[in-house]
Short mmCIF file of C-alpha atoms in Angstrom, two decimals:
data_model
loop_
_atom_site.label_atom_id
_atom_site.label_comp_id
_atom_site.label_asym_id
_atom_site.label_seq_id
_atom_site.Cartn_x
_atom_site.Cartn_y
_atom_site.Cartn_z
CA UNK A 22 -15.48 -1.99 1.06
CA UNK A 23 -17.23 -5.15 2.20
CA UNK A 24 -16.51 -8.33 0.22
CA UNK A 25 -19.34 -9.69 -1.93
CA UNK A 26 -19.43 -13.00 -0.06
CA UNK A 27 -19.74 -11.25 3.29
CA UNK A 28 -22.52 -9.06 1.90
CA UNK A 29 -24.44 -12.12 0.76
CA UNK A 30 -24.11 -13.76 4.18
CA UNK A 31 -25.35 -10.66 5.98
CA UNK A 32 -28.23 -10.26 3.54
CA UNK A 33 -29.18 -13.93 3.94
CA UNK A 34 -29.12 -13.58 7.72
CA UNK A 35 -31.39 -10.52 7.54
CA UNK A 36 -33.84 -12.25 5.19
CA UNK A 37 -33.99 -15.27 7.49
CA UNK A 38 -34.67 -13.00 10.48
CA UNK A 39 -37.47 -11.32 8.52
CA UNK A 40 -39.02 -14.67 7.61
CA UNK A 41 -38.82 -15.83 11.23
CA UNK A 42 -40.10 -12.43 12.45
CA UNK A 43 -37.44 -12.13 15.14
CA UNK A 44 -37.03 -9.12 17.46
CA UNK A 45 -37.35 -5.93 15.40
CA UNK A 46 -38.99 -7.95 12.60
CA UNK A 47 -41.82 -9.28 14.85
CA UNK A 48 -44.42 -7.19 13.03
CA UNK A 49 -42.67 -7.24 9.67
CA UNK A 50 -45.01 -7.27 6.70
CA UNK A 51 -43.52 -7.76 3.21
CA UNK A 52 -44.05 -4.72 0.97
CA UNK A 53 -47.37 -4.81 -0.81
CA UNK A 54 -47.18 -5.20 -4.55
CA UNK A 55 -49.80 -4.81 -7.22
CA UNK A 56 -47.64 -6.42 -9.89
CA UNK A 57 -47.89 -9.96 -11.17
CA UNK A 58 -45.36 -11.64 -13.43
CA UNK A 59 -46.47 -12.76 -16.89
CA UNK A 60 -44.57 -15.89 -17.88
CA UNK A 61 -44.09 -17.50 -21.30
CA UNK A 62 -46.25 -15.04 -23.22
CA UNK A 63 -44.20 -13.99 -26.22
CA UNK A 64 -45.71 -13.42 -29.64
CA UNK A 65 -45.29 -11.77 -33.02
CA UNK A 66 -47.90 -9.31 -34.17
CA UNK A 67 -48.86 -6.22 -36.10
CA UNK A 68 -49.09 -2.75 -34.58
CA UNK A 69 -52.65 -1.48 -35.06
CA UNK A 70 -52.62 1.59 -32.80
CA UNK A 71 -50.05 3.85 -31.14
CA UNK A 72 -51.77 5.15 -28.01
CA UNK A 73 -48.86 7.20 -26.64
CA UNK A 74 -45.10 7.29 -26.63
CA UNK A 75 -45.03 4.31 -24.26
CA UNK A 76 -48.19 2.37 -25.17
CA UNK A 77 -49.22 0.50 -28.33
CA UNK A 78 -51.92 -1.96 -29.39
CA UNK A 79 -50.62 -5.12 -31.08
CA UNK A 80 -52.69 -7.75 -32.94
CA UNK A 81 -51.35 -11.25 -32.30
CA UNK A 82 -50.73 -13.01 -35.64
CA UNK A 83 -51.55 -16.41 -34.12
CA UNK A 84 -55.07 -15.39 -33.03
CA UNK A 85 -57.86 -15.43 -35.69
CA UNK A 86 -58.85 -12.07 -37.10
CA UNK A 87 -61.88 -10.60 -35.36
CA UNK A 88 -61.36 -12.49 -32.10
CA UNK A 89 -61.65 -10.28 -28.96
CA UNK A 90 -58.35 -11.79 -27.82
CA UNK A 91 -56.48 -10.79 -30.96
CA UNK A 92 -55.57 -7.26 -29.92
CA UNK A 93 -53.48 -6.64 -26.79
CA UNK A 94 -52.63 -3.29 -25.27
CA UNK A 95 -48.90 -3.31 -24.41
CA UNK A 96 -47.24 -0.71 -22.20
CA UNK A 97 -43.49 -0.46 -22.72
CA UNK A 98 -41.76 -1.65 -19.55
CA UNK A 99 -39.02 0.14 -17.61
CA UNK A 100 -39.68 3.57 -19.08
CA UNK A 101 -42.23 6.38 -19.06
CA UNK A 102 -43.22 9.04 -21.59
CA UNK A 103 -45.19 12.27 -21.14
CA UNK A 104 -48.91 11.62 -20.66
CA UNK A 105 -51.38 12.28 -23.48
CA UNK A 106 -53.97 13.71 -21.10
CA UNK A 107 -57.72 13.07 -21.17
CA UNK A 108 -60.05 15.35 -23.16
CA UNK A 109 -63.06 14.06 -21.20
CA UNK A 110 -61.54 15.53 -18.04
CA UNK A 111 -60.11 18.60 -19.78
CA UNK A 112 -56.57 17.29 -19.27
CA UNK A 113 -54.18 18.66 -21.87
CA UNK A 114 -51.28 16.59 -23.20
CA UNK A 115 -48.02 17.05 -21.34
CA UNK A 116 -45.09 18.70 -23.10
CA UNK A 117 -43.70 16.52 -25.91
CA UNK A 118 -46.46 13.90 -25.44
CA UNK A 119 -47.71 14.29 -29.05
CA UNK A 120 -44.13 14.39 -30.38
CA UNK A 121 -43.31 11.17 -28.52
CA UNK A 122 -46.35 9.39 -29.95
CA UNK A 123 -45.62 10.64 -33.47
CA UNK A 124 -41.97 9.62 -33.22
CA UNK A 125 -42.99 6.12 -32.14
CA UNK A 126 -45.64 5.89 -34.89
CA UNK A 127 -43.26 6.85 -37.69
CA UNK A 128 -40.35 4.70 -36.51
CA UNK A 129 -42.10 1.63 -35.23
CA UNK A 130 -42.93 -0.28 -38.38
CA UNK A 131 -45.75 -2.83 -38.60
CA UNK A 132 -44.42 -6.21 -37.46
CA UNK A 133 -42.94 -6.49 -33.96
CA UNK A 134 -41.89 -9.15 -31.48
CA UNK A 135 -43.51 -8.78 -28.04
CA UNK A 136 -42.22 -10.24 -24.78
CA UNK A 137 -44.74 -9.75 -21.96
CA UNK A 138 -43.20 -9.25 -18.52
CA UNK A 139 -45.76 -8.28 -15.86
CA UNK A 140 -49.21 -6.84 -15.20
CA UNK A 141 -50.05 -4.11 -12.72
CA UNK A 142 -53.27 -2.74 -11.26
CA UNK A 143 -53.37 1.05 -11.60
CA UNK A 144 -55.91 3.84 -11.28
CA UNK A 145 -57.42 5.06 -14.50
CA UNK A 146 -56.86 8.64 -13.40
CA UNK A 147 -53.11 8.85 -13.06
CA UNK A 148 -51.57 5.41 -13.30
CA UNK A 149 -50.72 5.25 -9.60
CA UNK A 150 -51.24 2.21 -7.44
CA UNK A 151 -54.90 1.45 -7.12
CA UNK A 152 -56.32 2.39 -3.75
CA UNK A 153 -59.88 3.11 -4.79
CA UNK A 154 -62.76 0.90 -5.81
CA UNK A 155 -62.29 -1.67 -8.58
CA UNK A 156 -64.45 0.41 -10.89
CA UNK A 157 -61.83 3.18 -10.78
CA UNK A 158 -58.89 0.94 -11.65
CA UNK A 159 -57.74 -1.45 -14.34
CA UNK A 160 -55.00 -3.97 -14.98
CA UNK A 161 -52.27 -2.85 -17.39
CA UNK A 162 -49.89 -5.27 -19.12
CA UNK A 163 -46.23 -4.34 -19.53
CA UNK A 164 -43.62 -5.85 -21.82
CA UNK A 165 -40.74 -5.27 -24.21
CA UNK A 166 -41.35 -4.67 -27.90
CA UNK A 167 -38.65 -5.41 -30.48
CA UNK A 168 -38.48 -4.36 -34.13
CA UNK A 169 -38.37 -7.26 -36.56
CA UNK A 170 -36.29 -5.37 -39.13
CA UNK A 171 -33.90 -2.42 -39.08
CA UNK A 172 -35.55 0.99 -38.88
CA UNK A 173 -35.27 3.30 -41.86
CA UNK A 174 -33.27 6.18 -40.41
CA UNK A 175 -32.61 9.68 -41.61
CA UNK A 176 -29.41 11.51 -40.83
CA UNK A 177 -30.83 12.95 -37.62
CA UNK A 178 -31.43 9.51 -36.19
CA UNK A 179 -28.26 7.74 -37.22
CA UNK A 180 -27.35 7.01 -33.62
CA UNK A 181 -30.49 4.98 -33.12
CA UNK A 182 -29.63 2.99 -36.21
CA UNK A 183 -26.25 2.21 -34.72
CA UNK A 184 -28.01 0.66 -31.78
CA UNK A 185 -30.08 -1.75 -33.85
CA UNK A 186 -28.84 -5.28 -34.43
CA UNK A 187 -28.75 -7.15 -37.69
CA UNK A 188 -29.31 -10.78 -38.44
CA UNK A 189 -32.03 -13.24 -37.59
CA UNK A 190 -30.22 -14.72 -34.59
CA UNK A 191 -30.88 -11.72 -32.33
CA UNK A 192 -34.04 -9.65 -31.79
CA UNK A 193 -34.14 -6.16 -33.24
CA UNK A 194 -33.91 -2.86 -31.42
CA UNK A 195 -35.88 -2.53 -28.20
CA UNK A 196 -38.51 0.14 -28.88
CA UNK A 197 -38.07 1.60 -25.38
CA UNK A 198 -34.38 2.26 -26.13
CA UNK A 199 -35.36 4.02 -29.34
CA UNK A 200 -37.78 6.36 -27.52
CA UNK A 201 -35.51 7.07 -24.56
CA UNK A 202 -32.53 7.60 -26.86
CA UNK A 203 -34.40 10.41 -28.62
CA UNK A 204 -35.18 12.18 -25.35
CA UNK A 205 -38.93 11.48 -25.25
CA UNK A 206 -38.89 9.27 -22.17
CA UNK A 207 -37.03 8.52 -18.96
CA UNK A 208 -35.34 5.19 -18.40
CA UNK A 209 -35.01 2.98 -15.35
CA UNK A 210 -31.68 1.82 -13.93
CA UNK A 211 -31.95 -1.34 -16.06
CA UNK A 212 -32.29 0.69 -19.25
CA UNK A 213 -29.39 2.88 -18.16
CA UNK A 214 -27.21 -0.23 -17.98
CA UNK A 215 -28.30 -1.14 -21.50
CA UNK A 216 -27.38 2.38 -22.70
CA UNK A 217 -23.97 2.12 -21.01
CA UNK A 218 -22.42 0.04 -23.81
CA UNK A 219 -23.36 2.69 -26.35
CA UNK A 220 -21.82 5.50 -24.27
CA UNK A 221 -18.64 3.50 -23.78
CA UNK A 222 -18.08 3.14 -27.52
CA UNK A 223 -16.86 6.75 -27.72
CA UNK A 224 -13.97 7.74 -25.50
CA UNK A 225 -15.11 11.32 -24.93
CA UNK A 226 -18.66 12.48 -25.51
CA UNK A 227 -19.74 16.15 -25.81
CA UNK A 228 -22.38 17.17 -23.24
CA UNK A 229 -24.02 20.22 -21.68
CA UNK A 230 -24.45 20.63 -17.92
CA UNK A 231 -28.16 21.26 -17.36
CA UNK A 232 -28.18 21.19 -13.55
CA UNK A 233 -25.78 20.78 -10.63
CA UNK A 234 -27.45 18.35 -8.22
CA UNK A 235 -24.53 18.22 -5.78
CA UNK A 236 -20.83 18.91 -5.86
CA UNK A 237 -20.15 15.64 -7.67
CA UNK A 238 -23.50 14.82 -9.33
CA UNK A 239 -25.07 16.51 -12.35
CA UNK A 240 -27.81 16.30 -14.96
CA UNK A 241 -26.25 16.34 -18.43
CA UNK A 242 -27.71 16.76 -21.89
CA UNK A 243 -26.11 14.60 -24.60
CA UNK A 244 -26.87 16.71 -27.72
CA UNK A 245 -25.91 13.97 -30.16
CA UNK A 246 -28.57 11.69 -28.67
CA UNK A 247 -30.99 14.45 -27.55
CA UNK A 248 -31.30 12.75 -24.17
CA UNK A 249 -30.44 13.67 -20.60
CA UNK A 250 -28.57 11.50 -18.12
CA UNK A 251 -27.63 11.62 -14.46
CA UNK A 252 -23.85 11.75 -14.15
CA UNK A 253 -21.46 11.54 -11.20
CA UNK A 254 -17.69 11.71 -10.81
CA UNK A 255 -16.22 8.24 -10.39
CA UNK A 256 -14.19 7.84 -7.21
CA UNK A 257 -14.77 11.42 -6.00
CA UNK A 258 -17.36 12.36 -3.38
CA UNK A 259 -18.37 15.74 -1.96
CA UNK A 260 -20.23 16.37 1.32
CA UNK A 261 -23.93 15.51 1.16
CA UNK A 262 -26.82 17.90 1.57
CA UNK A 263 -26.89 19.69 4.95
CA UNK A 264 -23.29 18.62 5.62
CA UNK A 265 -20.51 21.20 6.07
CA UNK A 266 -19.08 22.60 2.82
CA UNK A 267 -21.83 21.01 0.69
CA UNK A 268 -23.09 24.40 -0.50
CA UNK A 269 -19.55 25.54 -1.30
CA UNK A 270 -18.97 22.47 -3.47
CA UNK A 271 -22.21 23.11 -5.36
CA UNK A 272 -21.38 26.81 -5.79
CA UNK A 273 -17.93 25.97 -7.16
CA UNK A 274 -19.35 23.60 -9.77
CA UNK A 275 -22.13 26.02 -10.74
CA UNK A 276 -19.55 28.72 -11.36
CA UNK A 277 -17.26 26.47 -13.37
CA UNK A 278 -19.55 24.25 -15.48
CA UNK A 279 -23.24 25.26 -15.21
CA UNK A 280 -24.69 25.51 -18.76
CA UNK A 281 -21.19 24.96 -20.18
CA UNK A 282 -20.09 22.63 -22.95
CA UNK A 283 -18.15 19.76 -21.41
CA UNK A 284 -16.77 16.36 -22.36
CA UNK A 285 -17.43 13.17 -20.43
CA UNK A 286 -15.95 9.70 -20.38
CA UNK A 287 -18.23 7.04 -18.92
CA UNK A 288 -16.80 4.06 -17.02
CA UNK A 289 -19.88 2.39 -15.54
CA UNK A 290 -23.39 2.93 -14.19
CA UNK A 291 -24.59 2.47 -10.61
CA UNK A 292 -27.70 0.69 -9.33
CA UNK A 293 -29.81 3.87 -9.53
CA UNK A 294 -29.04 4.48 -13.20
CA UNK A 295 -26.47 7.24 -12.61
CA UNK A 296 -23.53 7.09 -15.00
CA UNK A 297 -20.07 7.30 -13.39
CA UNK A 298 -17.05 8.73 -15.12
CA UNK A 299 -14.83 11.79 -15.65
CA UNK A 300 -15.80 15.26 -16.87
CA UNK A 301 -13.66 17.90 -18.54
CA UNK A 302 -14.34 21.59 -19.23
CA UNK A 303 -11.80 23.30 -21.50
CA UNK A 304 -9.58 20.22 -21.11
CA UNK A 305 -9.55 20.60 -17.31
CA UNK A 306 -10.69 17.67 -15.17
CA UNK A 307 -13.36 19.17 -12.91
CA UNK A 308 -12.82 16.60 -10.16
CA UNK A 309 -9.35 18.13 -9.72
CA UNK A 310 -10.90 21.51 -8.92
CA UNK A 311 -12.97 20.00 -6.10
CA UNK A 312 -10.07 18.04 -4.62
CA UNK A 313 -7.65 20.98 -4.81
CA UNK A 314 -10.18 23.18 -2.98
CA UNK A 315 -10.61 20.60 -0.21
CA UNK A 316 -14.28 20.09 -1.09
CA UNK A 317 -14.15 16.39 -2.00
CA UNK A 318 -12.55 13.10 -1.04
CA UNK A 319 -11.00 10.50 -3.32
CA UNK A 320 -12.60 7.07 -2.95
CA UNK A 321 -10.45 4.44 -4.63
CA UNK A 322 -12.86 1.62 -3.77
CA UNK A 323 -14.20 2.35 -7.27
CA UNK A 324 -10.83 1.22 -8.68
CA UNK A 325 -8.10 3.79 -9.16
CA UNK A 326 -6.75 2.02 -12.23
CA UNK A 327 -10.01 2.76 -14.08
CA UNK A 328 -10.07 6.51 -13.35
CA UNK A 329 -8.34 8.81 -15.87
CA UNK A 330 -5.82 11.19 -14.22
CA UNK A 331 -5.97 9.11 -11.02
CA UNK A 332 -2.43 10.14 -10.00
CA UNK A 333 -3.31 13.83 -10.46
CA UNK A 334 -6.44 13.41 -8.35
CA UNK A 335 -4.43 11.79 -5.57
CA UNK A 336 -1.85 14.60 -5.68
CA UNK A 337 -4.63 17.21 -5.48
CA UNK A 338 -6.15 15.53 -2.42
CA UNK A 339 -2.78 15.25 -0.67
CA UNK A 340 -2.15 18.94 -1.31
CA UNK A 341 -5.51 19.87 0.27
CA UNK A 342 -4.72 17.66 3.28
CA UNK A 343 -1.35 19.32 3.84
CA UNK A 344 -2.98 22.76 3.71
CA UNK A 345 -5.91 21.56 5.89
CA UNK A 346 -8.45 23.05 3.48
CA UNK A 347 -12.21 22.84 4.10
CA UNK A 348 -13.15 19.23 4.88
CA UNK A 349 -9.54 18.54 5.90
CA UNK A 350 -9.34 21.35 8.48
CA UNK A 351 -9.21 18.81 11.33
CA UNK A 352 -7.15 16.26 9.44
CA UNK A 353 -4.41 14.46 11.41
CA UNK A 354 -1.83 12.41 9.54
CA UNK A 355 -2.38 8.67 9.99
CA UNK A 356 -5.98 8.84 11.25
CA UNK A 357 -7.47 7.77 7.95
CA UNK A 358 -7.10 4.65 5.87
CA UNK A 359 -4.77 5.33 2.95
CA UNK A 360 -6.42 6.59 -0.20
CA UNK A 361 -3.66 5.21 -2.41
CA UNK A 362 -4.17 2.94 -5.42
CA UNK A 363 -6.20 -0.19 -4.74
CA UNK A 364 -3.31 -2.67 -4.62
CA UNK A 365 -3.42 -6.09 -3.03
CA UNK A 366 -1.65 -4.70 0.06
CA UNK A 367 -4.21 -1.92 0.55
CA UNK A 368 -7.09 -4.37 0.36
CA UNK A 369 -5.76 -6.00 3.53
CA UNK A 370 -8.00 -4.59 6.26
CA UNK A 371 -6.59 -3.42 9.59
CA UNK A 372 -7.25 -5.86 12.44
CA UNK A 373 -7.27 -5.06 16.16
CA UNK A 374 -7.42 -7.49 19.08
CA UNK A 375 -9.85 -5.91 21.54
CA UNK A 376 -12.00 -6.41 24.60
CA UNK A 377 -15.41 -4.72 24.78
CA UNK A 378 -15.70 -2.50 27.87
CA UNK A 379 -19.12 -0.90 27.42
CA UNK A 380 -22.16 -1.28 25.16
CA UNK A 381 -24.29 1.71 24.15
CA UNK A 382 -27.42 1.82 22.02
CA UNK A 383 -27.64 1.85 18.24
CA UNK A 384 -24.89 -0.72 17.67
CA UNK A 385 -22.19 1.41 19.32
CA UNK A 386 -19.74 0.18 21.94
CA UNK A 387 -16.36 0.91 23.50
CA UNK A 388 -13.26 -1.28 23.31
CA UNK A 389 -9.75 -1.42 24.71
CA UNK A 390 -6.93 -2.67 22.51
CA UNK A 391 -5.24 -5.82 23.80
CA UNK A 392 -1.52 -5.48 24.43
CA UNK A 393 -1.64 -1.67 24.73
CA UNK A 394 1.21 -0.82 27.12
CA UNK A 395 -0.60 2.30 28.21
CA UNK A 396 -3.25 0.19 29.97
CA UNK A 397 -0.82 -1.35 32.47
CA UNK A 398 1.05 1.94 32.86
CA UNK A 399 -2.07 3.89 33.82
CA UNK A 400 -3.29 1.09 36.09
CA UNK A 401 0.04 1.19 37.97
CA UNK A 402 -0.18 4.97 38.32
CA UNK A 403 -3.72 4.74 39.69
CA UNK A 404 -2.75 1.96 42.11
CA UNK A 405 0.08 4.09 43.52
CA UNK A 406 -2.20 7.01 44.32
CA UNK A 407 -3.08 7.78 47.91
CA UNK A 408 -6.87 8.04 47.82
CA UNK A 409 -7.96 10.59 50.40
CA UNK A 410 -11.23 10.89 52.24
CA UNK A 411 -14.10 12.71 50.59
CA UNK A 412 -13.15 16.37 50.27
CA UNK A 413 -14.89 19.12 52.20
CA UNK A 414 -17.64 20.83 50.23
CA UNK A 415 -16.23 23.98 48.73
CA UNK A 416 -12.66 22.73 48.65
CA UNK A 417 -13.24 20.58 45.55
CA UNK A 418 -15.62 21.91 42.87
CA UNK A 419 -15.10 19.96 39.62
CA UNK A 420 -16.48 21.61 36.47
CA UNK A 421 -17.68 20.25 33.17
CA UNK A 422 -14.65 19.10 31.19
CA UNK A 423 -12.42 18.43 34.20
CA UNK A 424 -10.65 15.07 34.49
CA UNK A 425 -10.99 13.55 37.96
CA UNK A 426 -10.81 10.27 39.86
CA UNK A 427 -14.15 8.46 40.12
CA UNK A 428 -15.03 5.27 41.97
CA UNK A 429 -16.87 2.74 39.84
CA UNK A 430 -19.82 1.33 41.82
CA UNK A 431 -19.63 -2.19 40.34
CA UNK A 432 -16.18 -3.06 41.72
CA UNK A 433 -15.27 0.06 43.78
CA UNK A 434 -12.19 0.64 41.61
CA UNK A 435 -10.86 4.15 41.04
CA UNK A 436 -10.58 5.27 37.42
CA UNK A 437 -9.98 8.37 35.36
CA UNK A 438 -13.22 10.15 34.43
CA UNK A 439 -14.31 13.22 32.50
CA UNK A 440 -16.98 15.45 34.02
CA UNK A 441 -19.81 15.55 31.49
CA UNK A 442 -22.40 17.41 33.57
CA UNK A 443 -22.09 19.21 36.92
CA UNK A 444 -24.73 20.77 39.20
CA UNK A 445 -25.51 24.38 38.40
CA UNK A 446 -24.26 26.85 40.99
CA UNK A 447 -21.56 24.57 42.38
CA UNK A 448 -21.62 21.75 44.94
CA UNK A 449 -24.02 22.27 47.83
CA UNK A 450 -24.50 18.75 49.20
CA UNK A 451 -22.65 15.41 49.25
CA UNK A 452 -25.68 14.01 47.40
CA UNK A 453 -25.28 16.31 44.41
CA UNK A 454 -25.14 14.31 41.17
CA UNK A 455 -22.35 14.47 38.62
CA UNK A 456 -22.39 12.70 35.30
CA UNK A 457 -18.97 11.32 34.43
CA UNK A 458 -17.47 9.49 31.49
CA UNK A 459 -14.78 6.89 32.23
CA UNK A 460 -12.01 7.71 29.78
CA UNK A 461 -10.51 4.23 29.70
CA UNK A 462 -13.71 2.16 29.61
CA UNK A 463 -16.45 4.28 28.05
CA UNK A 464 -19.20 3.74 30.60
CA UNK A 465 -20.96 6.47 32.60
CA UNK A 466 -22.30 7.13 36.09
CA UNK A 467 -23.54 10.05 38.20
CA UNK A 468 -21.67 9.87 41.55
CA UNK A 469 -20.36 12.77 43.64
CA UNK A 470 -19.14 11.42 46.94
CA UNK A 471 -16.87 9.07 44.97
CA UNK A 472 -15.07 11.92 43.18
CA UNK A 473 -11.49 12.96 43.96
CA UNK A 474 -9.00 15.37 42.38
CA UNK A 475 -6.52 13.77 39.98
CA UNK A 476 -2.84 14.57 39.59
CA UNK A 477 -2.11 16.15 36.15
CA UNK A 478 0.61 13.57 35.50
CA UNK A 479 -2.08 10.86 35.38
CA UNK A 480 -4.80 12.85 33.62
CA UNK A 481 -2.54 13.94 30.74
CA UNK A 482 -2.56 10.56 28.94
CA UNK A 483 -5.29 10.16 26.28
CA UNK A 484 -8.27 7.95 27.10
CA UNK A 485 -7.92 4.27 26.28
CA UNK A 486 -11.57 3.63 25.40
CA UNK A 487 -12.15 3.57 21.63
CA UNK A 488 -15.67 4.17 20.34
CA UNK A 489 -16.76 1.65 17.69
CA UNK A 490 -19.88 0.98 15.65
CA UNK A 491 -21.04 -2.21 13.92
CA UNK A 492 -20.44 -1.97 10.18
CA UNK A 493 -23.17 -2.33 7.53
CA UNK A 494 -26.00 -2.46 10.11
CA UNK A 495 -28.67 -0.04 11.24
CA UNK A 496 -29.30 -1.00 14.87
CA UNK A 497 -32.23 0.61 16.73
CA UNK A 498 -31.25 3.12 19.41
CA UNK A 499 -32.34 2.76 23.03
CA UNK A 500 -35.31 5.06 22.35
CA UNK A 501 -36.50 2.93 19.41
CA UNK A 502 -38.61 -0.20 19.53
CA UNK A 503 -36.44 -3.23 20.36
CA UNK A 504 -33.50 -0.89 20.98
CA UNK A 505 -33.12 -2.10 24.57
CA UNK A 506 -33.29 -5.73 23.48
CA UNK A 507 -30.64 -5.09 20.79
CA UNK A 508 -28.29 -3.49 23.32
CA UNK A 509 -28.92 -6.34 25.79
CA UNK A 510 -28.11 -8.98 23.16
CA UNK A 511 -24.93 -7.15 22.16
CA UNK A 512 -23.93 -6.95 25.83
CA UNK A 513 -24.53 -10.67 26.37
CA UNK A 514 -22.39 -11.52 23.35
CA UNK A 515 -19.48 -9.18 24.07
CA UNK A 516 -19.09 -8.25 27.74
CA UNK A 517 -17.03 -10.59 29.89
CA UNK A 518 -13.56 -10.90 31.37
CA UNK A 519 -12.52 -13.79 29.11
CA UNK A 520 -14.12 -12.53 25.87
CA UNK A 521 -11.67 -11.23 23.28
CA UNK A 522 -12.52 -10.16 19.75
CA UNK A 523 -10.94 -9.27 16.45
CA UNK A 524 -12.17 -5.93 15.16
CA UNK A 525 -11.89 -5.70 11.36
CA UNK A 526 -11.89 -1.98 10.52
CA UNK A 527 -14.08 -1.27 7.48
CA UNK A 528 -14.08 2.52 7.77
CA UNK A 529 -13.07 5.38 10.06
CA UNK A 530 -15.52 8.16 10.83
CA UNK A 531 -13.34 11.22 11.45
CA UNK A 532 -16.17 13.76 11.56
CA UNK A 533 -15.43 14.27 15.27
CA UNK A 534 -19.08 14.76 16.11
CA UNK A 535 -19.68 14.80 19.87
CA UNK A 536 -22.38 12.69 21.50
CA UNK A 537 -23.17 13.62 25.11
CA UNK A 538 -21.05 11.53 27.43
CA UNK A 539 -19.64 9.34 24.70
CA UNK A 540 -16.43 11.15 23.91
CA UNK A 541 -15.18 12.57 20.63
CA UNK A 542 -12.74 11.73 17.87
CA UNK A 543 -12.51 8.92 15.37
CA UNK A 544 -15.19 6.23 15.41
CA UNK A 545 -14.12 2.84 14.08
CA UNK A 546 -16.73 1.16 11.87
CA UNK A 547 -15.96 -2.52 12.40
CA UNK A 548 -16.87 -6.13 11.83
CA UNK A 549 -16.54 -7.80 15.24
CA UNK A 550 -15.32 -11.40 15.06
CA UNK A 551 -14.83 -14.03 17.77
CA UNK A 552 -13.18 -17.46 17.54
CA UNK A 553 -15.86 -19.05 19.73
CA UNK A 554 -18.69 -17.95 17.43
CA UNK A 555 -19.52 -19.40 14.02
CA UNK A 556 -20.90 -16.01 12.96
CA UNK A 557 -19.46 -12.56 13.57
CA UNK A 558 -21.30 -10.29 15.98
CA UNK A 559 -22.63 -8.25 13.03
CA UNK A 560 -24.24 -11.30 11.41
CA UNK A 561 -25.47 -12.57 14.78
CA UNK A 562 -27.33 -9.28 15.35
CA UNK A 563 -29.16 -9.81 12.07
CA UNK A 564 -29.90 -13.47 12.67
CA UNK A 565 -31.72 -13.03 15.98
#
């Protein structure tokens, strides 16, 4: 996982490039917003009208009675309740809209503290961003409303009472939390973080699985609070939608926990408002079932010491690897970064001293590892070969997938190459084109007259070119706008006889997906660093 300081530097470089409108940001336009901050407008007032579950009218105590400025319509920020509809347009109230308004009316009390936050221009029809004429839109004010005294609770609402705070030093309960906590509204990620502390008070919380969104992500009902939350296993990830074995992971979880009573333990909440933790059904940790079946991976970047049964999860994953189940069917020992506990030693990233041999589009490039004894060995073998004259047509017919000798046009050197594409119907002319992939350098050409057979003793060694990709960046491909310029800049910064780099491996992509002419196998996701540059190549790509 990338360090916070490095993330900030990369983000700052990208923001500066956007401001300067460099390269791919030439036509960058900041996202349009119809919101405007409201600063220093806090007041105490009396609730005179409850419009809906998320909208009230408050009369400011400091404004004289009868003044047109006395009453302010306040929409509760960071949450949304079912709409009340519009009888003038024959729109019926949405489900639970009346219940939400009644709940707010009976639990709100009269005196409240209001903290205004922002205003937003919306359409009168549906509350979306205004795109029509001014007559069809209006400005709505949003803020937080706090109770001035504890709410009188019945037994059914004891949990909400537990959330309220006592004493004059702190404001009372946020009304939005009260509504969301009773299941009448949906909360934003910010409100989810506020709700986190309450969920963490209890070690294990009863829940019901309402829906399986993916193998590791679910919608849960918390009966005690009559609210639903998005929940995900902490440190365990299944294949995403459209990826291999995704459907199997979903099917396994549907069979085991769909509409079942479960227990959860919440550790944290992510930036989208999804709660992360562990889930048990009949005292069985459900993440174990996924790992044992080979349908999930253990990600200890979350922090293995914070995950219950972490040692059991690791054992389950290792068992699936040994049996090469599902996502591990192509697993080779040592090709992945260790998934062990996040100790100080494991946080030390693997470093490689490399030279860049070829630059592709989309932030991808090939490298050779410095000091690799295989490089000199293969070069000696190639130098000792007796290169014959061009073979007679018909005597040498290389096919797709064959490894041959090919002469590189830039320096006329002979190198090992893989036939990527061959003419249909065999060779008919010395001018026939072949597309080859240089195994030890990564670049490609389409010669024919420069092809020769290669002795199996030389072709047997694995290719030396290692495919890499710049970490944490989305670089345009050659077909995209500014893709050619991006590849040219990367070439200028990396290609050269005397240029050596340190590749810091952030991740290994072992999916083995094949890109035409670019080889297969593990792709190293790296930060590329050079002593001669103040910034790494990744940051430099953002800065220009």
